[in-house]
XYZ file of C-alpha atoms in Angstrom:
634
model
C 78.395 105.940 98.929
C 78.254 103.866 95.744
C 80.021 105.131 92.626
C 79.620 103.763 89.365
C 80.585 104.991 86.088
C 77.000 107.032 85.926
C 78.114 109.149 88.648
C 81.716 109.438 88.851
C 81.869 112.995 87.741
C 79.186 114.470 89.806
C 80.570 112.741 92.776
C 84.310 113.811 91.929
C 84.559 116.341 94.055
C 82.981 115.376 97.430
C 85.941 112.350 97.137
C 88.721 115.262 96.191
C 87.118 117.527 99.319
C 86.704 114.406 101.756
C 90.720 112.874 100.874
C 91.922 116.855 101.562
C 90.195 117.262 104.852
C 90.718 113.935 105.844
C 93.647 112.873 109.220
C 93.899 109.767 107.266
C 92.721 107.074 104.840
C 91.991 103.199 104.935
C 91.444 101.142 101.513
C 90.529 98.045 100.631
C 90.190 96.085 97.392
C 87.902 92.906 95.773
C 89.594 91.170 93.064
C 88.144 88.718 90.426
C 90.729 86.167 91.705
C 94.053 85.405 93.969
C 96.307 82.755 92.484
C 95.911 81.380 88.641
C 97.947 78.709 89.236
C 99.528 77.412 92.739
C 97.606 76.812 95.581
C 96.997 79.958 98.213
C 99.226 77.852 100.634
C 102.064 77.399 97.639
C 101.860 81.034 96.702
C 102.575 81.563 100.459
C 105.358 79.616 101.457
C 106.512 80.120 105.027
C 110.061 79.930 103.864
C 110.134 82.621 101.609
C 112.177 85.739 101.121
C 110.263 88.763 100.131
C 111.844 89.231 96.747
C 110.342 85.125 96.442
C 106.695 86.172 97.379
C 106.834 89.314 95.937
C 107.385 87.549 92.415
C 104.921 85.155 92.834
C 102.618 87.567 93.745
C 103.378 89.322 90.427
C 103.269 86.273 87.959
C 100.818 84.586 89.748
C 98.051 87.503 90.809
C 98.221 90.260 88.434
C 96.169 89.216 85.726
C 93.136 89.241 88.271
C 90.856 92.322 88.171
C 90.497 94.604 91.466
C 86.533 95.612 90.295
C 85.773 97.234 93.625
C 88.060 99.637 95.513
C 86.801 100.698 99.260
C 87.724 104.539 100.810
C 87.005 105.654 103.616
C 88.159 108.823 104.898
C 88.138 109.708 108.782
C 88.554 113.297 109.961
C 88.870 113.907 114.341
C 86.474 116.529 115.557
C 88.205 117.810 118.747
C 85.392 118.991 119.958
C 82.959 116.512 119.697
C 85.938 114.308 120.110
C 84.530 111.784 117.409
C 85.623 110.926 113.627
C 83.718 112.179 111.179
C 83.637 109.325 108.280
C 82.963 109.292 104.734
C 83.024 106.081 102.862
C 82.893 105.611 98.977
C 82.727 102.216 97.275
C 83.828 102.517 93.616
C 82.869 99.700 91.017
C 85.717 99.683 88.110
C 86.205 97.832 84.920
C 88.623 98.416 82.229
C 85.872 99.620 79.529
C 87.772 100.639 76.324
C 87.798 104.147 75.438
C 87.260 104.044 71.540
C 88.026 101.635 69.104
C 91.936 102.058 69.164
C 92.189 101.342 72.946
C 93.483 98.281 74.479
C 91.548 95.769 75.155
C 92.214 94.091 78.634
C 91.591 90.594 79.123
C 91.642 89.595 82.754
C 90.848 85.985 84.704
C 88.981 85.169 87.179
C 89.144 82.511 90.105
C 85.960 80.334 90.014
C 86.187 79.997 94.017
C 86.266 84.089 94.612
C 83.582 84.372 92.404
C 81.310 81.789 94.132
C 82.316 83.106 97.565
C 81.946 87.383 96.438
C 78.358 86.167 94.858
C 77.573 84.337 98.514
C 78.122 87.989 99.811
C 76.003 89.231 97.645
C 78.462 91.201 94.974
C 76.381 92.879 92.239
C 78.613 91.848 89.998
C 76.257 93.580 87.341
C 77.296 96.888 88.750
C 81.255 96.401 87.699
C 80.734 95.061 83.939
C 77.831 97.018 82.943
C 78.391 100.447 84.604
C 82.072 100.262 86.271
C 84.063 103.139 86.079
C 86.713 103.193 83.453
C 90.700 104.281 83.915
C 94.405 104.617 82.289
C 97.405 104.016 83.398
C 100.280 106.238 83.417
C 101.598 104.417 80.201
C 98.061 104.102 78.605
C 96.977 107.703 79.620
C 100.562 109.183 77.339
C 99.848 106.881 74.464
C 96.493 108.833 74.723
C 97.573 112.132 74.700
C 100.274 111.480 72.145
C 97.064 109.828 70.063
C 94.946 113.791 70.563
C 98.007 115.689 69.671
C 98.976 113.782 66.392
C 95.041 114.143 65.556
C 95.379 118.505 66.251
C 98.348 118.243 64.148
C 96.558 116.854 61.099
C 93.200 118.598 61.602
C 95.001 121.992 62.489
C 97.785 122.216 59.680
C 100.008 125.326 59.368
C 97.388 127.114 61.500
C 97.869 125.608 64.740
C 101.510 126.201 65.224
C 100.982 125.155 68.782
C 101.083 121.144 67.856
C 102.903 121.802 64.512
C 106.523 119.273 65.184
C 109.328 120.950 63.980
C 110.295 118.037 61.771
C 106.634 118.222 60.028
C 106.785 118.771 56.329
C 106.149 121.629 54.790
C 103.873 120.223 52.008
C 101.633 117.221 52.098
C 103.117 113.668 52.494
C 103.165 111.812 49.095
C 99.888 110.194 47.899
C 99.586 106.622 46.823
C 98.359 106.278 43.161
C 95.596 104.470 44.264
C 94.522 107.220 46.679
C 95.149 110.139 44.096
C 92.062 109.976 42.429
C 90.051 110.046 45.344
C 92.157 112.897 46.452
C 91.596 115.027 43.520
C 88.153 114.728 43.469
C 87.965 115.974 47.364
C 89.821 118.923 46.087
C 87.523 119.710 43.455
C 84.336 119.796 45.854
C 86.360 121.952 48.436
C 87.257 124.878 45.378
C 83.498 124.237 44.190
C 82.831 125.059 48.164
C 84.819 127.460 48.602
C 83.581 129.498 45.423
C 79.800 129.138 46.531
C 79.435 132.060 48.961
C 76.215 130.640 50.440
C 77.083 127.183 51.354
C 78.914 127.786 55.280
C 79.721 124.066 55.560
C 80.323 120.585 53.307
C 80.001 117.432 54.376
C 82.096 114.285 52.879
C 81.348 111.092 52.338
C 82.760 108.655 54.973
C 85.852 107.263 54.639
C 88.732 105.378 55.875
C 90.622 106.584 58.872
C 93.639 106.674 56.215
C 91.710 108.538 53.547
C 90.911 110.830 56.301
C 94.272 111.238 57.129
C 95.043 112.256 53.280
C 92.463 114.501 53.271
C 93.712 116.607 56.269
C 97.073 116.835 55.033
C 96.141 117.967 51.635
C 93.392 120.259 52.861
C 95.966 121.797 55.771
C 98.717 122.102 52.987
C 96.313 123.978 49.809
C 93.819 126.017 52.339
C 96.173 127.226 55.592
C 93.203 129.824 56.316
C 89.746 130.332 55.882
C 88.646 126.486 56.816
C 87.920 124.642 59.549
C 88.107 120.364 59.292
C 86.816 118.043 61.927
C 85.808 114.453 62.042
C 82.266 113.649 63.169
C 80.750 110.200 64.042
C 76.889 109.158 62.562
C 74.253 107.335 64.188
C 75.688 104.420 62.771
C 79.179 105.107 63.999
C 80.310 106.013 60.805
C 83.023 108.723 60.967
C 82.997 111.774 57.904
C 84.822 114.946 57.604
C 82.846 118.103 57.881
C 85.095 121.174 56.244
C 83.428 125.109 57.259
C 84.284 128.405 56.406
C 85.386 130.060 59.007
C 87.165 134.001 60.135
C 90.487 133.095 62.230
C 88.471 134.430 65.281
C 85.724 131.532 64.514
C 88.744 128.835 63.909
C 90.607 129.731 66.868
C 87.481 129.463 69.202
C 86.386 125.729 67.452
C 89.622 124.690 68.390
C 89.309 125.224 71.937
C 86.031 123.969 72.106
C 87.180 120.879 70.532
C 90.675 120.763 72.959
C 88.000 121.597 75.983
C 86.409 118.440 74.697
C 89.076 116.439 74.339
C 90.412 117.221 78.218
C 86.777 115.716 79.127
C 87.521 112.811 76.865
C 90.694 111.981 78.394
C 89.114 113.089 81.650
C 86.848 110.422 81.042
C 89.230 108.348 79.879
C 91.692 108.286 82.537
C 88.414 107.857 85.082
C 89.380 106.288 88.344
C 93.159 106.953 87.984
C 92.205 110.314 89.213
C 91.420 108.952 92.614
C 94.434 107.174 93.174
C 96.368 110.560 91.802
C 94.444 112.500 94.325
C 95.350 109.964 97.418
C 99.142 109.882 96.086
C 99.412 113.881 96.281
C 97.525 114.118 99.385
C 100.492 112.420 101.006
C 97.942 111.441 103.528
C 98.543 108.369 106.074
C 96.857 104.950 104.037
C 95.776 102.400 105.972
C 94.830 98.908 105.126
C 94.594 95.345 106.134
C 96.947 92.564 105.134
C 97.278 95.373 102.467
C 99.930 93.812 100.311
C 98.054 92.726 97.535
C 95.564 95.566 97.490
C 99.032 97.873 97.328
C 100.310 95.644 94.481
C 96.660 95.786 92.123
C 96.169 99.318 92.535
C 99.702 100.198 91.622
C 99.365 97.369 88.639
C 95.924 98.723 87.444
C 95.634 102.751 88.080
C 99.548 103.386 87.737
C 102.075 101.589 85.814
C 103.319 97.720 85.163
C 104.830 96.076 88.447
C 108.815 96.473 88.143
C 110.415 92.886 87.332
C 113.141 93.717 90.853
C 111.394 93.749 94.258
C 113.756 97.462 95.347
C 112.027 99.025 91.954
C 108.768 98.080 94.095
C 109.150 99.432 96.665
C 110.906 103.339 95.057
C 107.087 103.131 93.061
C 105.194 102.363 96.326
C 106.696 105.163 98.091
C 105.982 107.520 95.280
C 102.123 106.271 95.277
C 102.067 105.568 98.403
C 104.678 107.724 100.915
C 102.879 106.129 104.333
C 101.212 103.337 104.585
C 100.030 101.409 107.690
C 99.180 97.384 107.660
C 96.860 97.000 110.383
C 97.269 93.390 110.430
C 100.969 93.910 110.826
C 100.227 96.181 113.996
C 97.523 93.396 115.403
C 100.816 90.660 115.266
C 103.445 93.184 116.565
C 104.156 93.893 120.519
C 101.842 94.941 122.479
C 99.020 93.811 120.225
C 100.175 90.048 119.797
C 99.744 88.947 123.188
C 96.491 89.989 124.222
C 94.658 89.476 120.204
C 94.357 85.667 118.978
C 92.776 86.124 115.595
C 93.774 88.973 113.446
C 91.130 88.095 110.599
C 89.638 91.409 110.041
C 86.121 90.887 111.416
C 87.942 89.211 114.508
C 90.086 91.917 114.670
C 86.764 94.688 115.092
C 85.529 92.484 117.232
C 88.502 92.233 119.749
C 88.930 95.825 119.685
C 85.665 96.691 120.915
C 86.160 94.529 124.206
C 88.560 95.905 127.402
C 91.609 96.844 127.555
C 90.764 98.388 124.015
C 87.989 101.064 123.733
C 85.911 101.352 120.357
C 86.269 104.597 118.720
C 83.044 107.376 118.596
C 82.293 107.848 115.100
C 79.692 109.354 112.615
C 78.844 109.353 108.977
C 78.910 112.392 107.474
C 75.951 114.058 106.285
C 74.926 112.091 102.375
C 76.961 109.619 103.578
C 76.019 105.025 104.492
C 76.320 105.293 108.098
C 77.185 101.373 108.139
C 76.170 99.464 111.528
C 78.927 97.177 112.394
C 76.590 94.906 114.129
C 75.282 93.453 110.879
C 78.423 92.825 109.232
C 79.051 93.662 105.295
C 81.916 92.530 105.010
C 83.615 92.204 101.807
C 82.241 95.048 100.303
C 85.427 97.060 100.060
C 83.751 100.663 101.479
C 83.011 98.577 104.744
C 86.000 96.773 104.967
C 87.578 99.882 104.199
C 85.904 101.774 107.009
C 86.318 98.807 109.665
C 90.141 98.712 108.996
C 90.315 102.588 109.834
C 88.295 102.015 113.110
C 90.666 98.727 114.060
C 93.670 101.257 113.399
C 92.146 103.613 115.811
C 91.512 101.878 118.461
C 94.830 100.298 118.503
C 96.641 103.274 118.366
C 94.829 104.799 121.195
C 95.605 102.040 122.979
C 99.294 102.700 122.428
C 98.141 106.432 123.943
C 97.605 104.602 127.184
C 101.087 103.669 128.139
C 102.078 107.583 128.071
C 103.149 109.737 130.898
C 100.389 111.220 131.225
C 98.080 108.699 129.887
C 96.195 110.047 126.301
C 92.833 108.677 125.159
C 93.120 110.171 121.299
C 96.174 108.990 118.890
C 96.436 111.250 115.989
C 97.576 109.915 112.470
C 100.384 112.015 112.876
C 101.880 110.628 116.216
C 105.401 109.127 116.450
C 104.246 106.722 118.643
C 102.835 104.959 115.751
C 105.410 105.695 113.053
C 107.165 102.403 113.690
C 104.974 100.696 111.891
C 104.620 103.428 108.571
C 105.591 101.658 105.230
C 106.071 97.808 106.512
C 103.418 95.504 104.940
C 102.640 91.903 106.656
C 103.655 89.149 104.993
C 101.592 86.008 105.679
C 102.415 82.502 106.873
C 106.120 84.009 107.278
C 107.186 83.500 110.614
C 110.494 84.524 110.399
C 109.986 87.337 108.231
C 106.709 89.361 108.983
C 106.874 92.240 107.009
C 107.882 93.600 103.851
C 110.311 96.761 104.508
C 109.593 99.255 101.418
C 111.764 101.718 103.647
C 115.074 99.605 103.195
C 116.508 96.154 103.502
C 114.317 93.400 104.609
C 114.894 91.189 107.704
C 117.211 88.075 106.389
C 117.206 85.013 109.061
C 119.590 82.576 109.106
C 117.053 79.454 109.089
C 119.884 77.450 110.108
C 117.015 74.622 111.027
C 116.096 73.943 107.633
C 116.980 72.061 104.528
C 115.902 72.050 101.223
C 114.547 69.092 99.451
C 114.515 68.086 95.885
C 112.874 64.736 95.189
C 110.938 62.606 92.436
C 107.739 63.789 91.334
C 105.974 61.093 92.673
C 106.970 61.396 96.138
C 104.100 62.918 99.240
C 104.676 63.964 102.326
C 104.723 60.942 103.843
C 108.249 60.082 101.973
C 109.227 63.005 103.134
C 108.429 62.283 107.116
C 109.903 58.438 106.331
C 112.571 60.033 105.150
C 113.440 61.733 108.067
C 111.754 59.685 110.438
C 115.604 59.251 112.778
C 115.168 63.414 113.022
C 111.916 63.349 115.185
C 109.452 66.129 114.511
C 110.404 67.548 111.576
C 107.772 70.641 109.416
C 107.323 70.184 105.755
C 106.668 73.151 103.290
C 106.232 72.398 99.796
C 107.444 74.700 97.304
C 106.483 72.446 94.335
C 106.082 69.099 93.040
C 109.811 68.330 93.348
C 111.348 70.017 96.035
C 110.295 71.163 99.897
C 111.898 72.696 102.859
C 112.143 71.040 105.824
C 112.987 72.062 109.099
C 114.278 70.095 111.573
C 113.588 70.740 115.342
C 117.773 70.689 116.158
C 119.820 72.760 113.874
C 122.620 70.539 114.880
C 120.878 67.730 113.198
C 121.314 69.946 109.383
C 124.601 68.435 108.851
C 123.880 65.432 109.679
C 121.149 65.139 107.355
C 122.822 66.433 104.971
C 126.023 63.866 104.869
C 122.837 60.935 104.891
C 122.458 62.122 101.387
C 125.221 62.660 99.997
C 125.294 59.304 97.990
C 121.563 58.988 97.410
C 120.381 59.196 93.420
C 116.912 59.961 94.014
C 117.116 63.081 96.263
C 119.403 65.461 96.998
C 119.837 67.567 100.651
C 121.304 71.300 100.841
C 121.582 73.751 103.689
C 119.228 76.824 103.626
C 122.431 78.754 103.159
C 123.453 76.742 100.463
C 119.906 76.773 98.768
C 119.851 80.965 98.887
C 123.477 81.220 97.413
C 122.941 78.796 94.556
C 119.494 81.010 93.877
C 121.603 84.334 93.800
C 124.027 82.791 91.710
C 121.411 81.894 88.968
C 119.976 85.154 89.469
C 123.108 86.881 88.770
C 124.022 84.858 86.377
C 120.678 85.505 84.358
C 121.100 89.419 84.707
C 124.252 89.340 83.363
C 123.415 87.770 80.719
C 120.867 89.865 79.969
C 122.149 93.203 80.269
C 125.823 91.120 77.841
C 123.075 90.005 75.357
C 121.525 93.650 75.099
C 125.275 95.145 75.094
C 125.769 92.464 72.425
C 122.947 93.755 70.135
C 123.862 97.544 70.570
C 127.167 97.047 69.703
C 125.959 95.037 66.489
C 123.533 97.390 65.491
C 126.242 100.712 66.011
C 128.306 98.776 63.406
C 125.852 99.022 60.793
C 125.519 102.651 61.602
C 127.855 104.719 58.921
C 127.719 107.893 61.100
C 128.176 107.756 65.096
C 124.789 107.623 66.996
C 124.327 108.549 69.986
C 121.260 106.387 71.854
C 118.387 108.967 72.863
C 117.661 109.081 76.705
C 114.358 106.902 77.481
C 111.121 109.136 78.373
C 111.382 109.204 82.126
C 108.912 106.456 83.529
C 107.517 109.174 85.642
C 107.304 111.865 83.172
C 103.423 112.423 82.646
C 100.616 114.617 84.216
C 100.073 112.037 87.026
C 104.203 112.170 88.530
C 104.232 115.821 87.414
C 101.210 117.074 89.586
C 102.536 114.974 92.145
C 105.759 116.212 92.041
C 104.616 120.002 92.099
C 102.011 119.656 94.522
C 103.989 117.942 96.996
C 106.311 121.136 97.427
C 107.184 119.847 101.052
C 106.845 116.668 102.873
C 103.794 115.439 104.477
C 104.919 115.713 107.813
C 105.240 119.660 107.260
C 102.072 119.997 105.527
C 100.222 117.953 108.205
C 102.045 120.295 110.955
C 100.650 123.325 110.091
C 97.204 121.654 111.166
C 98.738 120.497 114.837
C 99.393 124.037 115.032
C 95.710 124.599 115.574
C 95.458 121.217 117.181
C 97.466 122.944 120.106
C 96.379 126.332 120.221
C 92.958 124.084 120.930
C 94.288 123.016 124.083
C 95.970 119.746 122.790
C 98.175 118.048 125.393
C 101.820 117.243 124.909
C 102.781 113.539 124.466
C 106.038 112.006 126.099
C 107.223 108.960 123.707
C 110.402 108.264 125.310
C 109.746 106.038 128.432
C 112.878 104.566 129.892
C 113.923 101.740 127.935
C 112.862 102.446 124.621
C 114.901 101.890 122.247
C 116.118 104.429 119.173
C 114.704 103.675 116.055
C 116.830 102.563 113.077
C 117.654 105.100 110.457
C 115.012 105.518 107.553
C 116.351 105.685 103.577
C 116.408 108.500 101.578
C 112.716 108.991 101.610
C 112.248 108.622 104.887
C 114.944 111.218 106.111
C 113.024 113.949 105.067
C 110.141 112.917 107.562
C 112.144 112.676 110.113
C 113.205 116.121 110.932
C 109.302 116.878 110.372
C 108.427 116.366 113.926
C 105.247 116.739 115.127
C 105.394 119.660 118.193
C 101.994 118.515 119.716
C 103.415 114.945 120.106
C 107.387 115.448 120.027
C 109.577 115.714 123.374
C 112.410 118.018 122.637
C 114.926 115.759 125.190
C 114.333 112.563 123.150
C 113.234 111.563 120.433
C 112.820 108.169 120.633
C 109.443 106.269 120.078
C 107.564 103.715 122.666
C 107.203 101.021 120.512
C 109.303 99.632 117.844
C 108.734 96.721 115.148
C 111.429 94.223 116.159
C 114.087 93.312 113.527
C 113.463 89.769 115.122
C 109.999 87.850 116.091
């Protein structure tokens, strides 16, 4: 189902309806561009950390556009024993809301643009009817913005917005502005004294003359009147005053505040579906889903934190499960038996033996997309082929249990191995990003690190070491490279070669990462001395003792508060109360704990809550452990 800016609200509620009765989600995202400066195979390096590719990710991606976002939800029918799908593809663009909004500049990549018009992208669709949204920071500005404008139209009337540090008579007047001022008084009292005449019109004005004239008008006329702006045909904004009972005044006011929740309703736009997926604490699953994690939290939520562990505490607030199929396609017992994991590779595989494709069916009003003709990259199809892939490897997973089980819910242990770990590509060593805890950190006791003249190419580098034999070069820019050796013996070796030569210079791995963390260090203590510096500079000026105000809380808005008060309990327990019917329909017990398996490592503090949650129609009381496991090691 297409959604564009045109029918966002009408649709609104078959996407709230389909995320709430949905087992799970998959998502996928287009984006105007990937890297705006290095090279996709710089931007990946296969040697480095995830705190490394996580900030180039950030100061290298971010300023692209994700202008299509894929959903698909899938629901089981037990009965039928078939998914029921229903698949929305959303066009967005950052339109601004009036003429004090920001206004977003974005980039875009000339390559993705040639290859997303080759698919045939209407890329009409995104800039000319693409739904609009806030984030959380943008959406508060906004709301501060319609609360400062009740206090000035309202006055002493509306002690609902009135601050209690407001004055009690109007701000002073600039003499330039005091004529004008006077005069506006004079046609209100010749108003107010003409017993026919119900409203006056004034002439348009300045947004700070307006601003004078509620003040003045709140402050001399507390009851009786009623002031609004109003916009012309030629956008021209004037004050209309009215006379009005405090029956008629209170019920403009809440037609105007009913208006201005549809504004910011409006406003706020797609937000609201990422809110609703974030509460729903439903399963998300995606595909090489790293980036489409990191655009959706840049766009829809907040700015990405500067420190990769900040990351991750957001993602798991957005985001509390999410599911890489790409990760699970590379990961025991997947890897050995699937050669491409490519997404259209992947549905491919996983409709041939041992795997078993999935029965499925669009819901009624809803694309019932044919798989056979292949649209990908339009993110509602992508969307709905990663959530098939998922399923089918999963229930594959349902075959090595004692009894053997052809359905896999979204709820199984046997899968929740692989919850909240996001594949990291051309990483060998390291193929996933933990956003449960600490990530894996190999000793790469193989490889060196490089710095060298600008000049030199790869083929210095091989000459170089051409006594090592095969040696693998990874450039991380145009003066240094790591290279790994096929001996780790060799390392030291190498690096004594070099210990007297001018134009390069050869470190250990090891001693590359500590030098790194010392600079980093180093840098943050800086900053946090030079910030320490200023306060303590500023408090001197201060002649009586200040005490610093607490920040607003990041969170603290309607999006984290709805999240926090809808989520009363986790989403294991919420997700329980629907296996209860599961088994009362004559759902079979699952046995995850075949001999050998190993326990799985203990979660973080988000993750412990989960854990109790078990999940009775797939839980064995006598052990808890789960069938598969992703390895610390690969």
């Amino acid at each position: 189902m297409e959604v564009t800016r045109s029918n966002f609200k009408d649709h609104l509620p078959k996407v709230y309806q389909a995320i709430e009765d949905a087992d799970f989600l998959a998502i996928d995202g287009e984006f105007s561009g990937i890297s705006d400066g290095p090279s996709v195979s710089t931007l990946t390096n296969g040697f480095d950390t995830p705190e490394e590719r996580y900030q180039k990710l950030k100061k290298h991606s971010m300023d692209f556009l994700l202008f299509q976002f894929g959903l698909c939800t899938f629901k089981y029918e037990h009965t039928e024993a078939r998914y029921m799908t229903k698949s929305f593809n959303f066009y967005i663009f950052p339109k601004p809301f009036n003429r004090n909004s920001q206004d977003k500049k974005f980039v875009c990549q000339s390559s993705s643009i040639d290859f997303l018009a080759n698919q045939g992208f209407d890329f009409n669709k995104v800039f000319r009817n693409g739904i609009p949204y806030l984030n959380q920071e943008e959406e508060r500005h906004l709301r501060d913005q319609y609360e400062e404008k009740r206090y000035q139209s309202n006055g002493s009337s509306a002690t609902t917005y009135i601050s209690p540090n407001a004055p009690k008579t109007p701000s002073s007047i600039p003499d330039e502005q005091k004529a004008f001022i006077e005069k506006i008084v004079e046609n209100v009292e010749a108003f107010l004294g003409d017993e026919a005449q119900k409203s006056l019109e004034l002439e348009p004005c300045t947004g700070f003359q307006r601003k004078l004239i509620y003040q003045t008008l709140n402050w001399k006329y507390p009851r009786g009147t009623h002031v609004e702006t109003l916009e012309s045909e030629k956008k021209e904004r004037y004050i209309v005053i009215s006379k009005v009972d405090e029956e008629e005044r209170r019920q403009k006011e809440q037609q105007r505040q009913a208006k201005e929740q549809e504004e910011l309703n409006d406003a706020v736009g797609f937000s609201r579906i990422i809110h609703a997926i974030s509460t729903s604490g439903k399963l998300v699953v995606g595909h090489n889903m790293l980036l489409d994690v990191m655009h959706t939290i840049h766009q829809f939520f907040c700015q990405l934190p500067d420190e990769l562990n900040e990351f991750k505490e957001v993602t798991t607030c957005v985001f509390p499960r999410v599911l890489d199929t790409k990760l699970m396609a590379t990961t025991q017992p997947f890897k050995e038996i699937i050669y491409n994991t490519s997404l259209a590779e992947l549905e491919k595989r996983l409709k041939e033996a041992p795997f078993k494709p999935p029965k499925d069916e669009s819901a009624e009003g809803f694309p019932s997309y044919n798989t056979a003709s292949e649209q990908l990259h339009e993110a509602g199809y992508d969307a709905y082929i990663t959530g098939l892939c998922f399923i089918s490897m999963a229930n594959y997973l349902g075959s090595f249990l004692s009894p053997p089980k052809d359905h896999i819910s979204a709820r199984s242990k046997i899968i929740r191995p692989f919850f909240n770990k996001l594949f990291l590509m051309r990483i060998r060593d390291i193929p996933y990003l933990n956003l449960e805890g600490a990530d894996l950190l190999p000793k790469r006791d193989n490889v060196l690190h490089v710095a060298f003249p600008k000049a030199w190419k790869t083929s210095d580098l091989y000459q170089l070491f051409s006594a090592f034999g095969n040696i693998q070069v990874t450039w991380i820019d145009d003066t240094s490279a790591f290279v790994s050796l096929s001996q780790p013996e060799q390392v030291q070796i190498a690096v004594n070669t070099s210990r007297y030569a001018e134009s390069y210079r050869i470190q250990t791995y090891a001693e590359y990462v500590e030098r790194k963390n010392v600079e980093c260090q180093t840098k943050r203590k800086w900053s946090e001395d030079g910030w320490k510096d200023l306060e303590r500079k500023r408090l001197k000026t201060q002649y009586n003792s200040y005490i610093p105000q607490s920040p607003r809380d990041f969170y603290a808005n309607s999006f984290a508060q709805s999240y926090v008060v809808k989520r009363s309990m986790s989403p294991i327990q919420e997700e329980t109360m629907s296996d209860d019917i599961e088994e009362a329909q004559g759902q079979t017990a699952e046995d995850p704990s075949p001999p050998g398996a190993s326990d799985p490592k203990k979660k973080t503090k988000s993750h412990k809550r989960q854990k109790t949650d078990t999940d009775p129609a797939e839980c064995s009381k006598s052990d808890s452990s789960p069938l598969f496991e992703v390895p610390d090691t690969w």
